[in-house]
PDB file of C-alpha atoms in Angstrom:
ATOM      1  CA  UNK A   1     128.089 178.230-120.491  1.00  0.00           C
ATOM      2  CA  UNK A   2     125.381 175.685-119.993  1.00  0.00           C
ATOM      3  CA  UNK A   3     124.509 174.932-123.378  1.00  0.00           C
ATOM      4  CA  UNK A   4     128.166 174.691-123.846  1.00  0.00           C
ATOM      5  CA  UNK A   5     128.369 172.248-121.276  1.00  0.00           C
ATOM      6  CA  UNK A   6     125.677 170.066-123.046  1.00  0.00           C
ATOM      7  CA  UNK A   7     127.201 170.212-126.417  1.00  0.00           C
ATOM      8  CA  UNK A   8     130.409 169.005-125.707  1.00  0.00           C
ATOM      9  CA  UNK A   9     128.471 166.003-123.759  1.00  0.00           C
ATOM     10  CA  UNK A  10     126.423 164.557-126.890  1.00  0.00           C
ATOM     11  CA  UNK A  11     128.337 161.982-128.408  1.00  0.00           C
ATOM     12  CA  UNK A  12     129.036 160.506-124.765  1.00  0.00           C
ATOM     13  CA  UNK A  13     125.220 158.523-123.299  1.00  0.00           C
ATOM     14  CA  UNK A  14     126.748 158.421-120.374  1.00  0.00           C
ATOM     15  CA  UNK A  15     127.264 162.071-119.741  1.00  0.00           C
ATOM     16  CA  UNK A  16     124.471 163.056-122.031  1.00  0.00           C
ATOM     17  CA  UNK A  17     122.087 161.494-119.310  1.00  0.00           C
ATOM     18  CA  UNK A  18     123.604 163.097-116.654  1.00  0.00           C
ATOM     19  CA  UNK A  19     122.880 165.590-117.906  1.00  0.00           C
ATOM     20  CA  UNK A  20     119.858 165.616-119.370  1.00  0.00           C
ATOM     21  CA  UNK A  21     118.479 164.583-115.748  1.00  0.00           C
ATOM     22  CA  UNK A  22     120.136 167.847-114.291  1.00  0.00           C
ATOM     23  CA  UNK A  23     118.774 170.194-116.597  1.00  0.00           C
ATOM     24  CA  UNK A  24     115.671 168.422-116.561  1.00  0.00           C
ATOM     25  CA  UNK A  25     116.003 169.195-112.577  1.00  0.00           C
ATOM     26  CA  UNK A  26     116.920 172.504-113.310  1.00  0.00           C
ATOM     27  CA  UNK A  27     114.183 173.348-115.519  1.00  0.00           C
ATOM     28  CA  UNK A  28     111.895 171.733-112.876  1.00  0.00           C
ATOM     29  CA  UNK A  29     113.325 174.901-110.295  1.00  0.00           C
ATOM     30  CA  UNK A  30     113.138 177.573-112.921  1.00  0.00           C
ATOM     31  CA  UNK A  31     109.497 178.599-113.155  1.00  0.00           C
ATOM     32  CA  UNK A  32     110.342 179.511-109.242  1.00  0.00           C
ATOM     33  CA  UNK A  33     112.545 181.729-109.852  1.00  0.00           C
ATOM     34  CA  UNK A  34     110.818 184.640-111.607  1.00  0.00           C
ATOM     35  CA  UNK A  35     109.070 185.587-108.435  1.00  0.00           C
ATOM     36  CA  UNK A  36     113.016 186.007-107.077  1.00  0.00           C
ATOM     37  CA  UNK A  37     113.720 188.123-109.510  1.00  0.00           C
ATOM     38  CA  UNK A  38     111.177 190.647-108.840  1.00  0.00           C
ATOM     39  CA  UNK A  39     112.609 191.158-105.053  1.00  0.00           C
ATOM     40  CA  UNK A  40     114.743 193.646-104.865  1.00  0.00           C
ATOM     41  CA  UNK A  41     115.382 194.369-108.687  1.00  0.00           C
ATOM     42  CA  UNK A  42     118.467 192.258-108.798  1.00  0.00           C
ATOM     43  CA  UNK A  43     119.992 193.770-112.406  1.00  0.00           C
ATOM     44  CA  UNK A  44     121.240 190.121-113.116  1.00  0.00           C
ATOM     45  CA  UNK A  45     118.459 188.410-112.031  1.00  0.00           C
ATOM     46  CA  UNK A  46     116.305 189.438-114.103  1.00  0.00           C
ATOM     47  CA  UNK A  47     113.456 188.227-116.587  1.00  0.00           C
ATOM     48  CA  UNK A  48     113.071 189.708-120.260  1.00  0.00           C
ATOM     49  CA  UNK A  49     109.649 188.374-121.969  1.00  0.00           C
ATOM     50  CA  UNK A  50     109.927 187.694-125.526  1.00  0.00           C
ATOM     51  CA  UNK A  51     107.418 186.561-128.403  1.00  0.00           C
ATOM     52  CA  UNK A  52     109.062 182.802-127.470  1.00  0.00           C
ATOM     53  CA  UNK A  53     107.807 183.318-123.797  1.00  0.00           C
ATOM     54  CA  UNK A  54     110.472 183.942-121.442  1.00  0.00           C
ATOM     55  CA  UNK A  55     114.107 184.348-121.257  1.00  0.00           C
ATOM     56  CA  UNK A  56     116.298 183.860-117.915  1.00  0.00           C
ATOM     57  CA  UNK A  57     119.814 185.215-117.672  1.00  0.00           C
ATOM     58  CA  UNK A  58     122.638 183.192-117.149  1.00  0.00           C
ATOM     59  CA  UNK A  59     123.245 184.183-113.470  1.00  0.00           C
ATOM     60  CA  UNK A  60     119.385 182.737-112.491  1.00  0.00           C
ATOM     61  CA  UNK A  61     120.225 179.741-115.577  1.00  0.00           C
ATOM     62  CA  UNK A  62     123.300 178.953-112.380  1.00  0.00           C
ATOM     63  CA  UNK A  63     121.148 179.604-110.100  1.00  0.00           C
ATOM     64  CA  UNK A  64     118.457 177.128-111.121  1.00  0.00           C
ATOM     65  CA  UNK A  65     120.720 174.700-112.084  1.00  0.00           C
ATOM     66  CA  UNK A  66     122.331 175.011-108.801  1.00  0.00           C
ATOM     67  CA  UNK A  67     118.941 174.419-106.625  1.00  0.00           C
ATOM     68  CA  UNK A  68     118.908 171.559-108.977  1.00  0.00           C
ATOM     69  CA  UNK A  69     122.136 169.850-107.954  1.00  0.00           C
ATOM     70  CA  UNK A  70     121.001 170.077-104.021  1.00  0.00           C
ATOM     71  CA  UNK A  71     117.731 168.645-104.970  1.00  0.00           C
ATOM     72  CA  UNK A  72     119.171 165.973-107.349  1.00  0.00           C
ATOM     73  CA  UNK A  73     119.440 162.912-104.615  1.00  0.00           C
ATOM     74  CA  UNK A  74     116.499 162.864-103.878  1.00  0.00           C
ATOM     75  CA  UNK A  75     114.872 162.616-107.112  1.00  0.00           C
ATOM     76  CA  UNK A  76     117.952 159.490-108.138  1.00  0.00           C
ATOM     77  CA  UNK A  77     116.247 157.914-104.801  1.00  0.00           C
ATOM     78  CA  UNK A  78     112.337 158.844-105.357  1.00  0.00           C
ATOM     79  CA  UNK A  79     112.370 158.722-109.644  1.00  0.00           C
ATOM     80  CA  UNK A  80     114.328 156.259-110.554  1.00  0.00           C
ATOM     81  CA  UNK A  81     115.281 152.577-110.105  1.00  0.00           C
ATOM     82  CA  UNK A  82     118.146 153.776-107.978  1.00  0.00           C
ATOM     83  CA  UNK A  83     116.197 152.691-105.067  1.00  0.00           C
ATOM     84  CA  UNK A  84     114.903 149.232-105.365  1.00  0.00           C
ATOM     85  CA  UNK A  85     118.838 147.897-107.021  1.00  0.00           C
ATOM     86  CA  UNK A  86     120.126 149.032-104.055  1.00  0.00           C
ATOM     87  CA  UNK A  87     117.907 148.089-101.607  1.00  0.00           C
ATOM     88  CA  UNK A  88     118.109 144.327-103.311  1.00  0.00           C
ATOM     89  CA  UNK A  89     121.609 144.230-102.867  1.00  0.00           C
ATOM     90  CA  UNK A  90     122.292 145.111 -99.370  1.00  0.00           C
ATOM     91  CA  UNK A  91     120.054 142.750 -98.371  1.00  0.00           C
ATOM     92  CA  UNK A  92     121.957 139.548-100.679  1.00  0.00           C
ATOM     93  CA  UNK A  93     124.991 141.047 -98.833  1.00  0.00           C
ATOM     94  CA  UNK A  94     123.640 139.941 -95.588  1.00  0.00           C
ATOM     95  CA  UNK A  95     122.013 136.980 -96.595  1.00  0.00           C
ATOM     96  CA  UNK A  96     125.734 135.921 -97.539  1.00  0.00           C
ATOM     97  CA  UNK A  97     126.371 136.829 -94.127  1.00  0.00           C
ATOM     98  CA  UNK A  98     130.137 138.786 -95.473  1.00  0.00           C
ATOM     99  CA  UNK A  99     129.886 141.651 -93.560  1.00  0.00           C
ATOM    100  CA  UNK A 100     130.654 144.673 -95.295  1.00  0.00           C
ATOM    101  CA  UNK A 101     132.237 142.965 -98.990  1.00  0.00           C
ATOM    102  CA  UNK A 102     131.287 144.073-100.427  1.00  0.00           C
ATOM    103  CA  UNK A 103     131.713 147.239 -99.227  1.00  0.00           C
ATOM    104  CA  UNK A 104     129.032 150.416 -99.622  1.00  0.00           C
ATOM    105  CA  UNK A 105     130.749 152.167-101.898  1.00  0.00           C
ATOM    106  CA  UNK A 106     130.693 149.468-104.414  1.00  0.00           C
ATOM    107  CA  UNK A 107     127.149 148.875-103.598  1.00  0.00           C
ATOM    108  CA  UNK A 108     126.559 152.510-104.598  1.00  0.00           C
ATOM    109  CA  UNK A 109     128.651 152.320-108.064  1.00  0.00           C
ATOM    110  CA  UNK A 110     126.887 149.511-109.404  1.00  0.00           C
ATOM    111  CA  UNK A 111     123.266 150.830-108.441  1.00  0.00           C
ATOM    112  CA  UNK A 112     123.764 153.564-109.821  1.00  0.00           C
ATOM    113  CA  UNK A 113     125.190 152.136-113.008  1.00  0.00           C
ATOM    114  CA  UNK A 114     122.608 150.213-113.354  1.00  0.00           C
ATOM    115  CA  UNK A 115     120.000 152.766-112.370  1.00  0.00           C
ATOM    116  CA  UNK A 116     121.547 154.371-115.919  1.00  0.00           C
ATOM    117  CA  UNK A 117     121.507 151.737-117.980  1.00  0.00           C
ATOM    118  CA  UNK A 118     117.565 150.412-117.054  1.00  0.00           C
ATOM    119  CA  UNK A 119     116.893 154.808-117.114  1.00  0.00           C
ATOM    120  CA  UNK A 120     119.398 155.415-120.796  1.00  0.00           C
ATOM    121  CA  UNK A 121     115.672 154.798-123.023  1.00  0.00           C
ATOM    122  CA  UNK A 122     113.956 157.529-120.627  1.00  0.00           C
ATOM    123  CA  UNK A 123     117.124 160.117-120.541  1.00  0.00           C
ATOM    124  CA  UNK A 124     117.460 159.583-124.125  1.00  0.00           C
ATOM    125  CA  UNK A 125     113.780 160.510-125.003  1.00  0.00           C
ATOM    126  CA  UNK A 126     113.591 163.344-121.900  1.00  0.00           C
ATOM    127  CA  UNK A 127     117.307 164.642-124.146  1.00  0.00           C
ATOM    128  CA  UNK A 128     116.103 164.689-128.066  1.00  0.00           C
ATOM    129  CA  UNK A 129     112.377 165.951-126.596  1.00  0.00           C
ATOM    130  CA  UNK A 130     112.929 168.832-123.833  1.00  0.00           C
ATOM    131  CA  UNK A 131     116.778 169.549-123.201  1.00  0.00           C
ATOM    132  CA  UNK A 132     117.908 169.780-126.891  1.00  0.00           C
ATOM    133  CA  UNK A 133     114.648 171.863-127.730  1.00  0.00           C
ATOM    134  CA  UNK A 134     115.055 173.713-124.884  1.00  0.00           C
ATOM    135  CA  UNK A 135     118.525 174.785-124.667  1.00  0.00           C
ATOM    136  CA  UNK A 136     118.278 175.175-128.673  1.00  0.00           C
ATOM    137  CA  UNK A 137     115.491 177.766-127.998  1.00  0.00           C
ATOM    138  CA  UNK A 138     112.751 176.222-129.314  1.00  0.00           C
ATOM    139  CA  UNK A 139     110.968 175.831-126.190  1.00  0.00           C
ATOM    140  CA  UNK A 140     109.682 177.986-123.283  1.00  0.00           C
ATOM    141  CA  UNK A 141     110.947 177.114-120.059  1.00  0.00           C
ATOM    142  CA  UNK A 142     107.051 176.097-119.407  1.00  0.00           C
ATOM    143  CA  UNK A 143     106.714 173.676-122.047  1.00  0.00           C
ATOM    144  CA  UNK A 144     109.693 171.612-121.205  1.00  0.00           C
ATOM    145  CA  UNK A 145     108.559 171.660-117.774  1.00  0.00           C
ATOM    146  CA  UNK A 146     105.407 170.067-118.751  1.00  0.00           C
ATOM    147  CA  UNK A 147     106.730 167.527-121.199  1.00  0.00           C
ATOM    148  CA  UNK A 148     109.780 166.471-119.394  1.00  0.00           C
ATOM    149  CA  UNK A 149     106.766 165.679-116.586  1.00  0.00           C
ATOM    150  CA  UNK A 150     105.126 163.867-118.762  1.00  0.00           C
ATOM    151  CA  UNK A 151     108.485 161.586-119.893  1.00  0.00           C
ATOM    152  CA  UNK A 152     109.217 160.398-116.170  1.00  0.00           C
ATOM    153  CA  UNK A 153     105.505 160.098-115.777  1.00  0.00           C
ATOM    154  CA  UNK A 154     105.131 157.593-118.621  1.00  0.00           C
ATOM    155  CA  UNK A 155     108.558 155.068-116.507  1.00  0.00           C
ATOM    156  CA  UNK A 156     107.459 155.793-113.173  1.00  0.00           C
ATOM    157  CA  UNK A 157     103.131 154.572-114.386  1.00  0.00           C
ATOM    158  CA  UNK A 158     104.886 151.589-116.144  1.00  0.00           C
ATOM    159  CA  UNK A 159     106.740 150.640-113.148  1.00  0.00           C
ATOM    160  CA  UNK A 160     104.006 151.366-110.102  1.00  0.00           C
ATOM    161  CA  UNK A 161     101.812 148.998-109.278  1.00  0.00           C
ATOM    162  CA  UNK A 162      98.642 149.592-109.188  1.00  0.00           C
ATOM    163  CA  UNK A 163      97.177 148.471-106.136  1.00  0.00           C
ATOM    164  CA  UNK A 164      99.547 151.135-104.654  1.00  0.00           C
ATOM    165  CA  UNK A 165      98.612 153.997-107.769  1.00  0.00           C
ATOM    166  CA  UNK A 166      94.632 153.609-106.230  1.00  0.00           C
ATOM    167  CA  UNK A 167      95.251 153.596-102.564  1.00  0.00           C
ATOM    168  CA  UNK A 168      97.339 156.817-102.940  1.00  0.00           C
ATOM    169  CA  UNK A 169      94.176 158.082-105.473  1.00  0.00           C
ATOM    170  CA  UNK A 170      91.800 157.235-102.660  1.00  0.00           C
ATOM    171  CA  UNK A 171      93.947 159.152 -99.802  1.00  0.00           C
ATOM    172  CA  UNK A 172      93.055 162.163-102.000  1.00  0.00           C
ATOM    173  CA  UNK A 173      90.002 161.259-102.280  1.00  0.00           C
ATOM    174  CA  UNK A 174      90.087 162.025-106.037  1.00  0.00           C
ATOM    175  CA  UNK A 175      88.487 158.878-108.804  1.00  0.00           C
ATOM    176  CA  UNK A 176      89.950 156.876-110.796  1.00  0.00           C
ATOM    177  CA  UNK A 177      92.410 158.471-113.687  1.00  0.00           C
ATOM    178  CA  UNK A 178      91.435 157.809-117.070  1.00  0.00           C
ATOM    179  CA  UNK A 179      95.257 157.563-118.320  1.00  0.00           C
ATOM    180  CA  UNK A 180      98.909 157.513-116.856  1.00  0.00           C
ATOM    181  CA  UNK A 181      98.440 161.091-117.749  1.00  0.00           C
ATOM    182  CA  UNK A 182      96.028 162.675-116.064  1.00  0.00           C
ATOM    183  CA  UNK A 183      97.951 160.952-112.759  1.00  0.00           C
ATOM    184  CA  UNK A 184      99.401 164.301-110.293  1.00  0.00           C
ATOM    185  CA  UNK A 185     103.165 164.396-109.608  1.00  0.00           C
ATOM    186  CA  UNK A 186     102.674 164.123-105.613  1.00  0.00           C
ATOM    187  CA  UNK A 187     100.115 160.875-106.281  1.00  0.00           C
ATOM    188  CA  UNK A 188     102.367 158.986-108.683  1.00  0.00           C
ATOM    189  CA  UNK A 189     105.604 159.698-106.794  1.00  0.00           C
ATOM    190  CA  UNK A 190     104.759 157.959-102.989  1.00  0.00           C
ATOM    191  CA  UNK A 191     103.194 154.902-104.954  1.00  0.00           C
ATOM    192  CA  UNK A 192     106.001 154.563-106.967  1.00  0.00           C
ATOM    193  CA  UNK A 193     108.836 154.460-103.995  1.00  0.00           C
ATOM    194  CA  UNK A 194     106.361 152.478-101.942  1.00  0.00           C
ATOM    195  CA  UNK A 195     105.908 150.042-105.038  1.00  0.00           C
ATOM    196  CA  UNK A 196     109.860 150.047-105.415  1.00  0.00           C
ATOM    197  CA  UNK A 197     110.302 149.087-101.328  1.00  0.00           C
ATOM    198  CA  UNK A 198     107.668 146.435-101.924  1.00  0.00           C
ATOM    199  CA  UNK A 199     108.984 144.931-105.311  1.00  0.00           C
ATOM    200  CA  UNK A 200     112.877 145.287-103.251  1.00  0.00           C
ATOM    201  CA  UNK A 201     111.965 143.149-100.946  1.00  0.00           C
ATOM    202  CA  UNK A 202     110.270 140.395-102.304  1.00  0.00           C
ATOM    203  CA  UNK A 203     113.352 139.881-104.691  1.00  0.00           C
ATOM    204  CA  UNK A 204     114.824 140.025-101.493  1.00  0.00           C
ATOM    205  CA  UNK A 205     113.392 137.450 -99.949  1.00  0.00           C
ATOM    206  CA  UNK A 206     113.323 134.954-102.436  1.00  0.00           C
ATOM    207  CA  UNK A 207     117.442 135.684-102.571  1.00  0.00           C
ATOM    208  CA  UNK A 208     117.845 135.153 -98.836  1.00  0.00           C
ATOM    209  CA  UNK A 209     116.225 131.649 -98.885  1.00  0.00           C
ATOM    210  CA  UNK A 210     118.627 129.245-100.576  1.00  0.00           C
ATOM    211  CA  UNK A 211     121.349 130.868 -98.186  1.00  0.00           C
ATOM    212  CA  UNK A 212     119.021 130.688 -95.434  1.00  0.00           C
ATOM    213  CA  UNK A 213     118.873 126.788 -96.267  1.00  0.00           C
ATOM    214  CA  UNK A 214     122.912 126.487 -95.957  1.00  0.00           C
ATOM    215  CA  UNK A 215     122.609 127.856 -93.199  1.00  0.00           C
ATOM    216  CA  UNK A 216     120.234 125.578 -91.584  1.00  0.00           C
ATOM    217  CA  UNK A 217     121.953 122.376 -93.072  1.00  0.00           C
ATOM    218  CA  UNK A 218     125.322 123.569 -91.838  1.00  0.00           C
ATOM    219  CA  UNK A 219     124.406 124.475 -87.913  1.00  0.00           C
ATOM    220  CA  UNK A 220     122.297 120.976 -87.883  1.00  0.00           C
ATOM    221  CA  UNK A 221     125.233 119.200 -88.753  1.00  0.00           C
ATOM    222  CA  UNK A 222     127.369 120.787 -86.703  1.00  0.00           C
ATOM    223  CA  UNK A 223     124.531 120.416 -83.797  1.00  0.00           C
ATOM    224  CA  UNK A 224     124.639 116.547 -84.669  1.00  0.00           C
ATOM    225  CA  UNK A 225     128.609 116.072 -84.462  1.00  0.00           C
ATOM    226  CA  UNK A 226     128.511 118.146 -80.963  1.00  0.00           C
ATOM    227  CA  UNK A 227     130.318 121.049 -82.697  1.00  0.00           C
ATOM    228  CA  UNK A 228     127.966 123.350 -80.596  1.00  0.00           C
ATOM    229  CA  UNK A 229     130.822 126.094 -80.154  1.00  0.00           C
ATOM    230  CA  UNK A 230     131.679 126.585 -84.069  1.00  0.00           C
ATOM    231  CA  UNK A 231     129.607 129.342 -85.188  1.00  0.00           C
ATOM    232  CA  UNK A 232     127.981 127.795 -88.305  1.00  0.00           C
ATOM    233  CA  UNK A 233     127.829 131.874 -90.030  1.00  0.00           C
ATOM    234  CA  UNK A 234     131.149 131.125 -90.332  1.00  0.00           C
ATOM    235  CA  UNK A 235     131.364 127.517 -91.612  1.00  0.00           C
ATOM    236  CA  UNK A 236     128.294 128.127 -94.006  1.00  0.00           C
ATOM    237  CA  UNK A 237     130.273 131.063 -95.274  1.00  0.00           C
ATOM    238  CA  UNK A 238     132.713 129.141 -97.656  1.00  0.00           C
ATOM    239  CA  UNK A 239     129.973 127.335 -99.057  1.00  0.00           C
ATOM    240  CA  UNK A 240     127.475 130.015 -99.497  1.00  0.00           C
ATOM    241  CA  UNK A 241     130.492 132.190-101.661  1.00  0.00           C
ATOM    242  CA  UNK A 242     130.757 128.725-103.713  1.00  0.00           C
ATOM    243  CA  UNK A 243     127.424 128.685-104.306  1.00  0.00           C
ATOM    244  CA  UNK A 244     126.729 132.014-105.438  1.00  0.00           C
ATOM    245  CA  UNK A 245     129.546 131.420-107.389  1.00  0.00           C
ATOM    246  CA  UNK A 246     129.068 128.655-109.625  1.00  0.00           C
ATOM    247  CA  UNK A 247     125.840 129.521-110.860  1.00  0.00           C
ATOM    248  CA  UNK A 248     126.806 132.637-111.523  1.00  0.00           C
ATOM    249  CA  UNK A 249     125.015 134.595-109.518  1.00  0.00           C
ATOM    250  CA  UNK A 250     126.230 138.492-109.721  1.00  0.00           C
ATOM    251  CA  UNK A 251     125.168 138.138-113.276  1.00  0.00           C
ATOM    252  CA  UNK A 252     121.291 136.234-112.282  1.00  0.00           C
ATOM    253  CA  UNK A 253     120.716 139.098-109.625  1.00  0.00           C
ATOM    254  CA  UNK A 254     121.599 142.190-112.212  1.00  0.00           C
ATOM    255  CA  UNK A 255     119.665 140.591-114.814  1.00  0.00           C
ATOM    256  CA  UNK A 256     117.096 139.675-113.048  1.00  0.00           C
ATOM    257  CA  UNK A 257     116.985 143.314-111.701  1.00  0.00           C
ATOM    258  CA  UNK A 258     117.304 145.168-115.380  1.00  0.00           C
ATOM    259  CA  UNK A 259     114.626 142.515-116.088  1.00  0.00           C
ATOM    260  CA  UNK A 260     111.389 143.677-113.772  1.00  0.00           C
ATOM    261  CA  UNK A 261     111.122 147.119-115.384  1.00  0.00           C
ATOM    262  CA  UNK A 262     109.129 148.362-117.967  1.00  0.00           C
ATOM    263  CA  UNK A 263     111.161 151.072-120.760  1.00  0.00           C
ATOM    264  CA  UNK A 264     109.067 152.582-123.408  1.00  0.00           C
TER     265      UNK A 264
END
């Protein structure tokens, strides 16, 4: 059933990227399943050893996939560009003073689609080098898991600040790593998310400045005119929207966010 779903999605890039990510999560959960299969001797959850490696029953594959889906939100937040994008968009909305416009659902949708756009090369590599050989039976689950982790590590290392990586390396008590392949995930993941937060707030600060200048100018004008009872935020809002539209703010913001990532 699972290979049929993958085959039907191969000709559509977006579902293929989603399926590739979901299957990678599933493979991350698969190595833990043999231990469950041995407990109680459940016939439906069995692992058979063959010449090509371990073969997992359909029930065990479905269990691994369901386990992966529960971890998917955390992995999307911690291993993709989603965190940086959603933080920048939230700061932008606050700087414009538009309260709940755009609504949270729209911001999450924009962040998700931009994440798929940025991560498309990585997901394509993951699908070609890991998911497809695994589904065709040409690669064992353990090998697919290791190769998939290496593909994700290339993206994480390229977009992690060196200082953050060194900080967590020293906290682990390790020496500097010779290459990106040597960096373990337990060091790379916190370094990556810390780097994402720092970069997101730097971009948010730069976006906040022009709107802050407009607020200060409007407040000074209202103060000089003696209109102290009139809210400066109310008067400044149309000017902020006008400025944002004139400079094509959404295109500039989205383009700048995408350009901050290195994907090879």
